[in-house]
mmCIF file of C-alpha atoms in Angstrom:
data_model
loop_
_atom_site.group_PDB
_atom_site.id
_atom_site.type_symbol
_atom_site.label_atom_id
_atom_site.label_comp_id
_atom_site.label_asym_id
_atom_site.label_seq_id
_atom_site.Cartn_x
_atom_site.Cartn_y
_atom_site.Cartn_z
ATOM 1 C CA UNK A 1 17.049 40.696 26.559
ATOM 2 C CA UNK A 2 14.229 38.407 28.390
ATOM 3 C CA UNK A 3 15.621 35.992 30.650
ATOM 4 C CA UNK A 4 14.079 32.354 32.111
ATOM 5 C CA UNK A 5 14.049 31.081 35.660
ATOM 6 C CA UNK A 6 12.416 28.573 37.908
ATOM 7 C CA UNK A 7 10.615 28.658 41.292
ATOM 8 C CA UNK A 8 11.183 25.608 43.648
ATOM 9 C CA UNK A 9 7.854 23.941 44.896
ATOM 10 C CA UNK A 10 6.623 23.198 47.353
ATOM 11 C CA UNK A 11 9.326 24.601 49.129
ATOM 12 C CA UNK A 12 9.519 28.312 47.654
ATOM 13 C CA UNK A 13 13.181 29.602 46.277
ATOM 14 C CA UNK A 14 13.576 30.389 42.839
ATOM 15 C CA UNK A 15 17.104 28.927 41.163
ATOM 16 C CA UNK A 16 19.204 31.927 39.285
ATOM 17 C CA UNK A 17 17.755 33.298 36.297
ATOM 18 C CA UNK A 18 18.961 32.384 32.743
ATOM 19 C CA UNK A 19 19.302 34.848 29.689
ATOM 20 C CA UNK A 20 17.867 33.876 26.634
ATOM 21 C CA UNK A 21 20.161 34.179 23.910
ATOM 22 C CA UNK A 22 18.145 35.412 21.191
ATOM 23 C CA UNK A 23 15.898 39.024 20.783
ATOM 24 C CA UNK A 24 12.302 37.899 21.411
ATOM 25 C CA UNK A 25 9.228 37.811 23.913
ATOM 26 C CA UNK A 26 8.952 34.764 26.370
ATOM 27 C CA UNK A 27 6.138 32.696 25.446
ATOM 28 C CA UNK A 28 6.450 30.113 27.738
ATOM 29 C CA UNK A 29 8.241 27.505 29.648
ATOM 30 C CA UNK A 30 7.799 23.816 30.534
ATOM 31 C CA UNK A 31 9.611 20.609 32.287
ATOM 32 C CA UNK A 32 8.647 16.683 31.907
ATOM 33 C CA UNK A 33 7.684 16.267 35.632
ATOM 34 C CA UNK A 34 8.645 12.639 36.531
ATOM 35 C CA UNK A 35 11.092 12.462 33.533
ATOM 36 C CA UNK A 36 15.208 11.787 34.287
ATOM 37 C CA UNK A 37 16.955 14.552 36.005
ATOM 38 C CA UNK A 38 19.061 15.683 32.684
ATOM 39 C CA UNK A 39 15.953 16.547 31.119
ATOM 40 C CA UNK A 40 16.175 20.017 31.901
ATOM 41 C CA UNK A 41 13.762 22.869 32.330
ATOM 42 C CA UNK A 42 12.480 24.299 28.253
ATOM 43 C CA UNK A 43 12.195 28.012 27.754
ATOM 44 C CA UNK A 44 10.060 29.292 24.753
ATOM 45 C CA UNK A 45 10.522 32.585 22.748
ATOM 46 C CA UNK A 46 8.483 33.523 20.538
ATOM 47 C CA UNK A 47 8.144 30.627 17.927
ATOM 48 C CA UNK A 48 11.382 29.132 19.040
ATOM 49 C CA UNK A 49 12.427 26.622 22.062
ATOM 50 C CA UNK A 50 15.411 26.188 24.083
ATOM 51 C CA UNK A 51 17.253 24.506 26.738
ATOM 52 C CA UNK A 52 20.402 24.720 28.645
ATOM 53 C CA UNK A 53 22.552 21.787 29.099
ATOM 54 C CA UNK A 54 23.433 21.409 32.857
ATOM 55 C CA UNK A 55 27.121 20.766 32.387
ATOM 56 C CA UNK A 56 28.646 22.813 29.560
ATOM 57 C CA UNK A 57 25.721 25.692 30.545
ATOM 58 C CA UNK A 58 25.123 26.791 26.465
ATOM 59 C CA UNK A 59 21.959 27.046 25.378
ATOM 60 C CA UNK A 60 20.671 24.762 22.503
ATOM 61 C CA UNK A 61 17.750 26.016 20.482
ATOM 62 C CA UNK A 62 16.107 22.820 19.236
ATOM 63 C CA UNK A 63 13.121 23.925 16.727
ATOM 64 C CA UNK A 64 11.930 26.799 14.953
ATOM 65 C CA UNK A 65 8.903 27.886 14.130
ATOM 66 C CA UNK A 66 6.676 31.156 13.098
ATOM 67 C CA UNK A 67 3.560 30.791 15.527
ATOM 68 C CA UNK A 68 4.124 30.579 19.419
ATOM 69 C CA UNK A 69 4.544 27.546 21.245
ATOM 70 C CA UNK A 70 2.292 26.079 24.177
ATOM 71 C CA UNK A 71 4.019 22.983 26.056
ATOM 72 C CA UNK A 72 2.286 19.914 27.235
ATOM 73 C CA UNK A 73 3.500 16.876 29.013
ATOM 74 C CA UNK A 74 1.469 13.579 27.854
ATOM 75 C CA UNK A 75 2.481 9.636 28.666
ATOM 76 C CA UNK A 76 3.559 7.310 26.219
ATOM 77 C CA UNK A 77 4.890 3.746 26.589
ATOM 78 C CA UNK A 78 5.216 4.130 30.421
ATOM 79 C CA UNK A 79 7.300 7.473 29.943
ATOM 80 C CA UNK A 80 6.660 11.213 30.041
ATOM 81 C CA UNK A 81 7.321 12.916 26.838
ATOM 82 C CA UNK A 82 6.844 17.151 26.304
ATOM 83 C CA UNK A 83 4.712 17.570 23.292
ATOM 84 C CA UNK A 84 5.423 21.187 21.654
ATOM 85 C CA UNK A 85 2.441 22.421 19.982
ATOM 86 C CA UNK A 86 2.810 24.936 16.979
ATOM 87 C CA UNK A 87 3.095 25.441 13.599
ATOM 88 C CA UNK A 88 6.171 23.098 13.409
ATOM 89 C CA UNK A 89 4.642 20.710 16.201
ATOM 90 C CA UNK A 90 7.729 18.350 17.738
ATOM 91 C CA UNK A 91 7.819 15.571 20.919
ATOM 92 C CA UNK A 92 10.777 16.105 23.055
ATOM 93 C CA UNK A 93 12.249 13.362 24.697
ATOM 94 C CA UNK A 94 14.671 11.753 26.728
ATOM 95 C CA UNK A 95 16.560 8.788 25.887
ATOM 96 C CA UNK A 96 20.100 7.144 27.380
ATOM 97 C CA UNK A 97 20.893 10.424 29.129
ATOM 98 C CA UNK A 98 19.824 12.835 26.437
ATOM 99 C CA UNK A 99 17.404 15.037 24.949
ATOM 100 C CA UNK A 100 16.137 14.820 21.913
ATOM 101 C CA UNK A 101 13.030 15.883 19.521
ATOM 102 C CA UNK A 102 10.903 14.549 16.921
ATOM 103 C CA UNK A 103 9.114 15.678 14.291
ATOM 104 C CA UNK A 104 5.154 15.507 14.592
ATOM 105 C CA UNK A 105 3.584 14.813 10.744
ATOM 106 C CA UNK A 106 0.723 17.689 11.354
ATOM 107 C CA UNK A 107 0.278 20.933 11.338
ATOM 108 C CA UNK A 108 -0.749 24.247 13.154
ATOM 109 C CA UNK A 109 -1.303 22.266 16.410
ATOM 110 C CA UNK A 110 -2.981 24.402 19.082
ATOM 111 C CA UNK A 111 -3.577 22.370 21.457
ATOM 112 C CA UNK A 112 -2.800 18.576 23.078
ATOM 113 C CA UNK A 113 -4.484 16.586 26.089
ATOM 114 C CA UNK A 114 -4.095 13.326 26.778
ATOM 115 C CA UNK A 115 -7.166 11.199 25.804
ATOM 116 C CA UNK A 116 -7.368 7.200 27.208
ATOM 117 C CA UNK A 117 -10.332 5.045 26.601
ATOM 118 C CA UNK A 118 -10.918 1.297 25.910
ATOM 119 C CA UNK A 119 -11.246 2.330 21.975
ATOM 120 C CA UNK A 120 -8.007 4.352 22.217
ATOM 121 C CA UNK A 121 -5.782 4.006 24.714
ATOM 122 C CA UNK A 122 -3.066 5.514 25.366
ATOM 123 C CA UNK A 123 -3.849 8.556 22.801
ATOM 124 C CA UNK A 124 -3.648 12.130 22.702
ATOM 125 C CA UNK A 125 -6.541 14.737 21.595
ATOM 126 C CA UNK A 126 -4.944 16.913 19.534
ATOM 127 C CA UNK A 127 -6.640 20.543 18.334
ATOM 128 C CA UNK A 128 -6.121 22.198 14.991
ATOM 129 C CA UNK A 129 -7.719 25.510 13.439
ATOM 130 C CA UNK A 130 -10.898 22.880 12.030
ATOM 131 C CA UNK A 131 -10.312 19.730 13.920
ATOM 132 C CA UNK A 132 -9.962 17.346 16.520
ATOM 133 C CA UNK A 133 -7.353 14.488 15.784
ATOM 134 C CA UNK A 134 -7.406 11.260 17.986
ATOM 135 C CA UNK A 135 -4.181 9.875 17.516
ATOM 136 C CA UNK A 136 -1.097 7.926 19.204
ATOM 137 C CA UNK A 137 2.795 8.833 18.707
ATOM 138 C CA UNK A 138 4.837 5.808 17.454
ATOM 139 C CA UNK A 139 7.207 3.813 19.649
ATOM 140 C CA UNK A 140 9.883 6.795 19.890
ATOM 141 C CA UNK A 141 13.254 5.373 18.796
ATOM 142 C CA UNK A 142 16.724 6.685 19.059
ATOM 143 C CA UNK A 143 18.327 7.215 15.853
ATOM 144 C CA UNK A 144 22.545 7.177 16.036
ATOM 145 C CA UNK A 145 24.070 9.529 12.835
ATOM 146 C CA UNK A 146 27.930 8.508 12.474
ATOM 147 C CA UNK A 147 29.797 9.959 9.648
ATOM 148 C CA UNK A 148 32.529 7.791 7.917
ATOM 149 C CA UNK A 149 34.698 9.339 5.930
ATOM 150 C CA UNK A 150 35.190 7.450 2.566
ATOM 151 C CA UNK A 151 37.353 9.863 0.823
ATOM 152 C CA UNK A 152 35.448 9.139 -2.416
ATOM 153 C CA UNK A 153 31.407 9.477 -3.342
ATOM 154 C CA UNK A 154 29.506 6.265 -2.726
ATOM 155 C CA UNK A 155 27.254 4.629 -5.067
ATOM 156 C CA UNK A 156 25.386 2.262 -3.643
ATOM 157 C CA UNK A 157 25.385 0.199 -0.580
ATOM 158 C CA UNK A 158 24.111 -3.215 0.784
ATOM 159 C CA UNK A 159 24.280 -4.893 3.851
ATOM 160 C CA UNK A 160 25.063 -8.377 4.857
ATOM 161 C CA UNK A 161 23.903 -9.866 8.288
ATOM 162 C CA UNK A 162 25.846 -12.938 8.096
ATOM 163 C CA UNK A 163 29.303 -11.532 7.552
ATOM 164 C CA UNK A 164 28.773 -8.692 9.489
ATOM 165 C CA UNK A 165 30.174 -6.251 6.515
ATOM 166 C CA UNK A 166 28.357 -3.767 4.421
ATOM 167 C CA UNK A 167 29.398 -3.796 0.709
ATOM 168 C CA UNK A 168 29.947 -0.266 -1.132
ATOM 169 C CA UNK A 169 30.471 1.121 -4.173
ATOM 170 C CA UNK A 170 32.374 4.409 -4.844
ATOM 171 C CA UNK A 171 33.892 6.001 -7.020
ATOM 172 C CA UNK A 172 37.652 7.003 -7.103
ATOM 173 C CA UNK A 173 38.409 10.160 -9.441
ATOM 174 C CA UNK A 174 41.303 12.175 -9.786
ATOM 175 C CA UNK A 175 44.070 9.822 -9.534
ATOM 176 C CA UNK A 176 44.630 8.403 -12.975
ATOM 177 C CA UNK A 177 46.335 5.343 -12.024
ATOM 178 C CA UNK A 178 43.090 3.650 -10.061
ATOM 179 C CA UNK A 179 40.394 5.488 -11.652
ATOM 180 C CA UNK A 180 36.895 4.339 -11.364
ATOM 181 C CA UNK A 181 34.535 2.518 -9.663
ATOM 182 C CA UNK A 182 35.339 -0.131 -7.028
ATOM 183 C CA UNK A 183 33.418 -2.198 -4.279
ATOM 184 C CA UNK A 184 34.703 -2.116 -0.847
ATOM 185 C CA UNK A 185 34.019 -4.183 1.944
ATOM 186 C CA UNK A 186 33.517 -2.551 5.443
ATOM 187 C CA UNK A 187 32.983 -3.992 8.737
ATOM 188 C CA UNK A 188 29.814 -3.110 10.126
ATOM 189 C CA UNK A 189 30.800 -2.417 13.461
ATOM 190 C CA UNK A 190 34.123 -0.389 13.304
ATOM 191 C CA UNK A 191 33.705 0.653 9.317
ATOM 192 C CA UNK A 192 37.138 -0.129 8.278
ATOM 193 C CA UNK A 193 37.443 -0.827 4.840
ATOM 194 C CA UNK A 194 38.431 -4.551 4.843
ATOM 195 C CA UNK A 195 39.054 -4.881 1.382
ATOM 196 C CA UNK A 196 38.349 -3.364 -2.198
ATOM 197 C CA UNK A 197 37.493 -5.156 -5.025
ATOM 198 C CA UNK A 198 38.454 -2.922 -8.381
ATOM 199 C CA UNK A 199 35.590 -2.910 -11.094
ATOM 200 C CA UNK A 200 37.147 -2.568 -14.962
ATOM 201 C CA UNK A 201 38.148 0.011 -16.931
ATOM 202 C CA UNK A 202 34.606 2.367 -17.952
ATOM 203 C CA UNK A 203 32.654 -0.053 -15.885
ATOM 204 C CA UNK A 204 30.249 1.404 -13.761
ATOM 205 C CA UNK A 205 28.376 -0.082 -10.676
ATOM 206 C CA UNK A 206 24.703 0.156 -11.569
ATOM 207 C CA UNK A 207 23.337 -1.937 -8.684
ATOM 208 C CA UNK A 208 24.443 -4.445 -5.802
ATOM 209 C CA UNK A 209 22.138 -6.745 -3.778
ATOM 210 C CA UNK A 210 23.193 -8.835 -0.669
ATOM 211 C CA UNK A 211 21.380 -12.128 -1.423
ATOM 212 C CA UNK A 212 21.401 -16.045 -1.440
ATOM 213 C CA UNK A 213 20.087 -18.747 -3.905
ATOM 214 C CA UNK A 214 17.915 -21.737 -3.731
ATOM 215 C CA UNK A 215 19.801 -24.881 -2.475
ATOM 216 C CA UNK A 216 22.725 -23.026 -1.395
ATOM 217 C CA UNK A 217 23.189 -21.355 1.904
ATOM 218 C CA UNK A 218 25.730 -19.077 1.234
ATOM 219 C CA UNK A 219 24.646 -15.514 1.247
ATOM 220 C CA UNK A 220 26.368 -13.251 -1.671
ATOM 221 C CA UNK A 221 26.831 -9.660 -2.871
ATOM 222 C CA UNK A 222 25.730 -9.255 -6.790
ATOM 223 C CA UNK A 223 26.947 -6.158 -8.648
ATOM 224 C CA UNK A 224 25.056 -5.158 -11.736
ATOM 225 C CA UNK A 225 27.501 -2.837 -13.907
ATOM 226 C CA UNK A 226 27.822 -1.385 -17.471
ATOM 227 C CA UNK A 227 30.386 -0.227 -19.606
ATOM 228 C CA UNK A 228 30.337 3.529 -20.540
ATOM 229 C CA UNK A 229 32.487 4.044 -23.332
ATOM 230 C CA UNK A 230 32.579 7.051 -24.554
ATOM 231 C CA UNK A 231 31.316 6.367 -27.995
ATOM 232 C CA UNK A 232 28.294 4.949 -27.018
ATOM 233 C CA UNK A 233 25.400 6.622 -25.907
ATOM 234 C CA UNK A 234 23.408 3.720 -23.953
ATOM 235 C CA UNK A 235 25.849 0.978 -22.818
ATOM 236 C CA UNK A 236 25.683 -2.195 -24.860
ATOM 237 C CA UNK A 237 27.212 -4.299 -22.246
ATOM 238 C CA UNK A 238 27.918 -4.975 -18.562
ATOM 239 C CA UNK A 239 28.151 -7.783 -16.037
ATOM 240 C CA UNK A 240 26.660 -9.384 -13.095
ATOM 241 C CA UNK A 241 29.486 -10.532 -10.610
ATOM 242 C CA UNK A 242 28.882 -12.607 -7.519
ATOM 243 C CA UNK A 243 31.055 -12.363 -4.734
ATOM 244 C CA UNK A 244 31.238 -13.815 -1.373
ATOM 245 C CA UNK A 245 32.845 -12.753 1.418
ATOM 246 C CA UNK A 246 35.573 -15.287 2.556
ATOM 247 C CA UNK A 247 38.185 -15.746 5.760
ATOM 248 C CA UNK A 248 35.748 -12.747 7.062
ATOM 249 C CA UNK A 249 37.301 -9.746 5.464
ATOM 250 C CA UNK A 250 37.936 -10.585 1.677
ATOM 251 C CA UNK A 251 36.214 -10.478 -1.209
ATOM 252 C CA UNK A 252 36.479 -13.038 -3.745
ATOM 253 C CA UNK A 253 34.516 -13.511 -7.478
ATOM 254 C CA UNK A 254 32.548 -16.559 -7.125
ATOM 255 C CA UNK A 255 31.301 -16.096 -11.151
ATOM 256 C CA UNK A 256 30.600 -13.508 -12.944
ATOM 257 C CA UNK A 257 27.862 -13.228 -16.461
ATOM 258 C CA UNK A 258 28.221 -11.280 -19.383
ATOM 259 C CA UNK A 259 25.125 -9.344 -20.517
ATOM 260 C CA UNK A 260 23.832 -7.226 -23.364
ATOM 261 C CA UNK A 261 23.584 -3.629 -21.437
ATOM 262 C CA UNK A 262 23.401 -1.706 -17.935
ATOM 263 C CA UNK A 263 22.375 -4.001 -15.020
ATOM 264 C CA UNK A 264 20.115 -1.448 -13.914
ATOM 265 C CA UNK A 265 18.515 -3.391 -11.044
ATOM 266 C CA UNK A 266 19.008 -6.440 -8.961
ATOM 267 C CA UNK A 267 16.640 -8.929 -6.909
ATOM 268 C CA UNK A 268 16.334 -11.770 -5.245
ATOM 269 C CA UNK A 269 13.870 -13.358 -6.771
ATOM 270 C CA UNK A 270 12.017 -16.854 -5.492
ATOM 271 C CA UNK A 271 15.861 -18.113 -4.572
ATOM 272 C CA UNK A 272 17.032 -16.761 -8.259
ATOM 273 C CA UNK A 273 18.478 -13.438 -9.317
ATOM 274 C CA UNK A 274 16.217 -11.028 -11.240
ATOM 275 C CA UNK A 275 18.037 -8.665 -13.298
ATOM 276 C CA UNK A 276 16.940 -5.372 -15.683
ATOM 277 C CA UNK A 277 19.243 -5.144 -18.070
ATOM 278 C CA UNK A 278 18.459 -2.295 -20.607
ATOM 279 C CA UNK A 279 15.025 -2.618 -21.820
ATOM 280 C CA UNK A 280 14.391 -6.232 -20.646
ATOM 281 C CA UNK A 281 14.004 -8.130 -17.232
ATOM 282 C CA UNK A 282 16.201 -11.530 -17.039
ATOM 283 C CA UNK A 283 15.713 -14.195 -14.401
ATOM 284 C CA UNK A 284 18.422 -16.365 -14.003
ATOM 285 C CA UNK A 285 18.938 -19.984 -12.289
ATOM 286 C CA UNK A 286 22.308 -20.367 -9.834
ATOM 287 C CA UNK A 287 23.603 -23.679 -10.196
ATOM 288 C CA UNK A 288 27.204 -25.859 -10.800
ATOM 289 C CA UNK A 289 28.525 -26.550 -13.952
ATOM 290 C CA UNK A 290 32.203 -28.764 -14.107
ATOM 291 C CA UNK A 291 32.454 -27.693 -10.282
ATOM 292 C CA UNK A 292 31.821 -23.811 -10.964
ATOM 293 C CA UNK A 293 28.967 -21.996 -10.259
ATOM 294 C CA UNK A 294 27.700 -20.115 -12.679
ATOM 295 C CA UNK A 295 24.461 -17.951 -13.485
ATOM 296 C CA UNK A 296 22.174 -19.243 -16.304
ATOM 297 C CA UNK A 297 19.505 -17.674 -18.022
ATOM 298 C CA UNK A 298 15.883 -19.066 -17.280
ATOM 299 C CA UNK A 299 13.593 -16.580 -19.379
ATOM 300 C CA UNK A 300 13.357 -12.894 -19.920
ATOM 301 C CA UNK A 301 10.622 -10.381 -20.672
ATOM 302 C CA UNK A 302 10.928 -7.657 -23.159
ATOM 303 C CA UNK A 303 8.498 -4.173 -23.148
ATOM 304 C CA UNK A 304 10.187 -1.614 -21.534
ATOM 305 C CA UNK A 305 12.346 1.683 -22.954
ATOM 306 C CA UNK A 306 14.618 1.673 -20.115
ATOM 307 C CA UNK A 307 13.891 -1.137 -17.027
ATOM 308 C CA UNK A 308 15.003 1.463 -14.168
ATOM 309 C CA UNK A 309 13.735 0.315 -11.221
ATOM 310 C CA UNK A 310 12.021 -2.778 -9.967
ATOM 311 C CA UNK A 311 10.329 -4.444 -7.069
ATOM 312 C CA UNK A 312 9.286 -7.866 -6.214
ATOM 313 C CA UNK A 313 6.209 -9.058 -4.060
ATOM 314 C CA UNK A 314 5.982 -13.026 -4.538
ATOM 315 C CA UNK A 315 5.657 -13.692 -7.704
ATOM 316 C CA UNK A 316 4.735 -10.275 -9.394
ATOM 317 C CA UNK A 317 7.429 -8.207 -10.857
ATOM 318 C CA UNK A 318 6.528 -4.417 -10.698
ATOM 319 C CA UNK A 319 9.110 -2.107 -13.391
ATOM 320 C CA UNK A 320 9.295 1.343 -13.209
ATOM 321 C CA UNK A 321 10.124 2.292 -16.894
ATOM 322 C CA UNK A 322 12.017 5.426 -18.143
ATOM 323 C CA UNK A 323 9.422 6.702 -20.325
ATOM 324 C CA UNK A 324 6.287 4.340 -19.673
ATOM 325 C CA UNK A 325 5.342 4.090 -16.477
ATOM 326 C CA UNK A 326 4.646 1.220 -14.542
ATOM 327 C CA UNK A 327 3.966 -2.616 -15.454
ATOM 328 C CA UNK A 328 3.238 -4.933 -13.731
ATOM 329 C CA UNK A 329 4.868 -8.586 -14.486
ATOM 330 C CA UNK A 330 4.163 -12.318 -13.374
ATOM 331 C CA UNK A 331 6.655 -15.480 -12.852
ATOM 332 C CA UNK A 332 4.893 -18.350 -13.722
ATOM 333 C CA UNK A 333 7.497 -21.347 -12.476
ATOM 334 C CA UNK A 334 5.522 -23.735 -13.800
ATOM 335 C CA UNK A 335 5.729 -22.993 -17.679
ATOM 336 C CA UNK A 336 9.346 -20.636 -16.853
ATOM 337 C CA UNK A 337 7.560 -17.327 -18.522
ATOM 338 C CA UNK A 338 7.384 -14.157 -17.224
ATOM 339 C CA UNK A 339 4.510 -12.274 -18.629
ATOM 340 C CA UNK A 340 2.725 -8.905 -18.685
ATOM 341 C CA UNK A 341 -0.356 -8.781 -16.221
ATOM 342 C CA UNK A 342 -1.197 -4.930 -16.530
ATOM 343 C CA UNK A 343 0.006 -1.361 -16.839
ATOM 344 C CA UNK A 344 -0.314 2.224 -16.554
ATOM 345 C CA UNK A 345 -0.453 3.703 -20.018
ATOM 346 C CA UNK A 346 -0.102 7.439 -18.774
ATOM 347 C CA UNK A 347 3.322 8.435 -19.615
ATOM 348 C CA UNK A 348 5.548 9.163 -16.761
ATOM 349 C CA UNK A 349 9.721 9.323 -16.089
ATOM 350 C CA UNK A 350 9.721 6.741 -13.097
ATOM 351 C CA UNK A 351 12.183 7.803 -10.680
ATOM 352 C CA UNK A 352 11.147 5.466 -7.355
ATOM 353 C CA UNK A 353 8.589 2.891 -7.576
ATOM 354 C CA UNK A 354 7.153 0.247 -4.575
ATOM 355 C CA UNK A 355 4.523 -2.014 -3.701
ATOM 356 C CA UNK A 356 1.888 -1.335 -1.063
ATOM 357 C CA UNK A 357 0.091 -4.548 -0.668
ATOM 358 C CA UNK A 358 -0.536 -7.367 -3.291
ATOM 359 C CA UNK A 359 -2.960 -5.010 -5.777
ATOM 360 C CA UNK A 360 -1.354 -1.313 -4.671
ATOM 361 C CA UNK A 361 1.479 0.112 -6.005
ATOM 362 C CA UNK A 362 3.406 3.644 -5.768
ATOM 363 C CA UNK A 363 5.770 5.322 -8.465
ATOM 364 C CA UNK A 364 7.639 8.748 -8.132
ATOM 365 C CA UNK A 365 8.452 10.203 -11.458
ATOM 366 C CA UNK A 366 10.758 13.286 -12.258
ATOM 367 C CA UNK A 367 8.288 15.905 -12.619
ATOM 368 C CA UNK A 368 7.976 15.589 -8.681
ATOM 369 C CA UNK A 369 5.106 14.058 -8.190
ATOM 370 C CA UNK A 370 3.929 10.742 -6.299
ATOM 371 C CA UNK A 371 0.831 8.551 -7.548
ATOM 372 C CA UNK A 372 -0.527 5.210 -6.665
ATOM 373 C CA UNK A 373 -2.042 2.271 -8.802
ATOM 374 C CA UNK A 374 -4.103 -0.503 -8.432
ATOM 375 C CA UNK A 375 -4.463 -3.986 -10.208
ATOM 376 C CA UNK A 376 -8.144 -3.886 -11.469
ATOM 377 C CA UNK A 377 -8.549 -7.806 -10.450
ATOM 378 C CA UNK A 378 -12.281 -7.842 -9.971
ATOM 379 C CA UNK A 379 -12.735 -6.099 -13.758
ATOM 380 C CA UNK A 380 -15.575 -7.614 -16.083
ATOM 381 C CA UNK A 381 -13.232 -7.257 -19.395
ATOM 382 C CA UNK A 382 -9.929 -8.127 -19.925
ATOM 383 C CA UNK A 383 -9.080 -4.639 -21.675
ATOM 384 C CA UNK A 384 -9.839 -3.146 -17.931
ATOM 385 C CA UNK A 385 -7.792 -5.874 -16.404
ATOM 386 C CA UNK A 386 -5.145 -4.755 -18.214
ATOM 387 C CA UNK A 387 -5.416 -1.403 -16.827
ATOM 388 C CA UNK A 388 -3.466 -0.068 -13.662
ATOM 389 C CA UNK A 389 -6.027 2.444 -12.143
ATOM 390 C CA UNK A 390 -4.940 5.633 -10.934
ATOM 391 C CA UNK A 391 -5.990 5.914 -7.478
ATOM 392 C CA UNK A 392 -4.606 8.895 -6.073
ATOM 393 C CA UNK A 393 -1.716 11.965 -7.380
ATOM 394 C CA UNK A 394 0.785 14.121 -5.334
ATOM 395 C CA UNK A 395 2.168 16.886 -6.942
ATOM 396 C CA UNK A 396 5.695 17.924 -5.257
ATOM 397 C CA UNK A 397 7.987 20.960 -5.846
ATOM 398 C CA UNK A 398 11.154 18.836 -5.609
ATOM 399 C CA UNK A 399 12.878 15.773 -6.497
ATOM 400 C CA UNK A 400 9.724 13.018 -5.315
ATOM 401 C CA UNK A 401 11.195 10.332 -3.416
ATOM 402 C CA UNK A 402 8.749 6.916 -1.807
ATOM 403 C CA UNK A 403 7.264 8.603 1.512
ATOM 404 C CA UNK A 404 8.244 6.548 5.307
ATOM 405 C CA UNK A 405 5.986 5.918 7.760
ATOM 406 C CA UNK A 406 4.696 8.835 9.345
ATOM 407 C CA UNK A 407 5.184 9.196 13.465
ATOM 408 C CA UNK A 408 1.079 9.539 14.298
ATOM 409 C CA UNK A 409 -1.541 7.135 13.672
ATOM 410 C CA UNK A 410 -5.011 7.990 12.404
ATOM 411 C CA UNK A 411 -7.189 5.126 13.789
ATOM 412 C CA UNK A 412 -8.672 2.965 10.880
ATOM 413 C CA UNK A 413 -12.007 4.540 11.289
ATOM 414 C CA UNK A 414 -11.362 8.333 10.929
ATOM 415 C CA UNK A 415 -12.137 9.437 7.391
ATOM 416 C CA UNK A 416 -9.089 11.749 6.060
ATOM 417 C CA UNK A 417 -9.680 14.625 4.102
ATOM 418 C CA UNK A 418 -7.928 15.385 1.081
#
């Protein structure tokens, strides 16, 4: 078994050695000079790195790879951090007197050096097998993780800033007298359950959103549901429920709307409510009738098999279908209609969809692939303008999801290889 130790400088003197509690050959050691005192020495053993907790004396193995790790210090946003170069490159940093680490979206980094110029301020020069990359590290943020036992599976969640609450759709099973789905109201600081709104028998909560309506400042939780009856292969009816948080701790039903199918998605849309119900997209207005709030249908659009996903941008609506890939719709408020502008004619079973910009959209489908589409606004013919052009396809080996923003930013003038 190997051990690691530190030698004090400038005054000579070695601190006690620390046995490394793992088989392997030491590959290096380092510390972040100028970092807070709680940033302890980091020892490298093969493709893993360890640190010792000064309070408990225990060793924590932070990350592991298959290649030797080389430690480099660098400064970002006025603080000093450590870059661990290996086949799993990682940034080690100190926050709130805790040592944390964050993975970097690069592979096989062999060396790192600070790089600072007028064109690339506060950057890093990162050496890999066949290229040199100049990039920056995003602001390192602390992520708090807390587990809140609910006692039943959560299905949907929405946050409401005005009432400082979360609404969580949960399903209780195994208790015949109260089996089914409910909407639970949680305090967004303590996570205590404030109220429970029970749905009907065989009623499944399919979608949930927090939104406001035109000429009504109150923020509501809106639930989309479906009745999953044993004799039906697809739900033939469902409900849209509009609930308000009253007295800071109680869900009150303000209005409900019965619909002919499952409400697969809900979106706040131009002061109105956009709902995907089975094969149609419905747009509802919020108003008053005989002193009661109500949802009234303004227009619909048909053309899907099942409109499972929908996102909006301005007056545009991007719909992800069960089998017919992605279509682009446009709402015309002057005429009060929704019409189709373009679609992807390649069949795909969509599991997620999002908008990258006004003309570019990304989809994920159940064959583990991601793909991006572009609207052909400048095409010469109407037929070409009606087609969404496939820009790029990415094959995966697991359920595809919409990717999050990565940690390393590559300057815009640098070309990226496929």
